Amino acid sequence: MSAPIISPSILAADFSRLGEELAAIDTADWVHVDIMDGHFVPNLSFGPDITATVHRSTDKPLDVHLMIEEPEKWVETYAKAGAHTIIFHVEAVADDQAAVDLAQRIRDLGVRAAFSIKPGTAIEPWLDKLHHFDEVLVMSVEPGFGGQKFMPEMLEKVRKLRRSIDDQGLDTVIEIDGGISPETIGAAAEAGCDAFVAGSAVFKSDDPAGVVKQLRDLAAGA
Ligand code: DX5
Ligand code: ZN
């Protein structure tokens, strides 16, 4: 298995010091960018201009998590803003065919395509569509806010995904998002996650780079 991927969520960063905050996570693999529209989730974050600013301020791949309605209207914009991966929610598209079509459009833009599922959404209907996606983002909190408590029952979804990806011989990456910390990352890694988003655990610490390393070591050792 390749080394665990750690993707700090800049939602928890101090935006008045964005450059320094990004420099403080130089041990990270990716940077997770949470886009919230105040409709799909009850919170607003930022949009394509800030995403482009983040892209200019770091050489790390941007993992762009669209918690927005009508994601199909925005993929070109976020590709242009510098996304390395575009993650949309299956709850925000009309049906499974629309999700597959959107993934293809994202890939045609030269960007990795991913879908995310909320805690209440079942994974089973998506297992035979995994080959259309480079990654799946499993939410382990209700999307909308950082700093929430990890939902361990979401690991059952991860186990089902892991089994299905391995059985089909795919290399789809499983990423998990919400409440990931030194206390929870081991269980998520054991269940089969490859990539881990962490917001508060990293940016609310005095040593963000150290926490990133610690998270990677804990995931690798699980
Ligand atoms: C939640 C976001 C997460 C969030 C993670 O809606 O998608 O990426 O920033 O933050 P923590 O790690 O604090 O749960
Ligand atoms: Zn996120």
Short mmCIF file of C-alpha atoms and ligand atoms in Angstrom, two decimals, residues 32 34 65 67 177, ligand 2:
data_model
loop_
_atom_site.label_atom_id
_atom_site.label_comp_id
_atom_site.label_asym_id
_atom_site.label_seq_id
_atom_site.Cartn_x
_atom_site.Cartn_y
_atom_site.Cartn_z
CA HIS A 32 -8.34 20.48 0.89
CA ASP A 34 -14.10 23.43 1.13
CA HIS A 65 -14.73 19.78 -2.23
CA MET A 67 -20.65 21.45 -1.16
CA ASP A 177 -13.54 13.94 5.72
ZN ZN B 2 -14.32 18.90 2.97
#
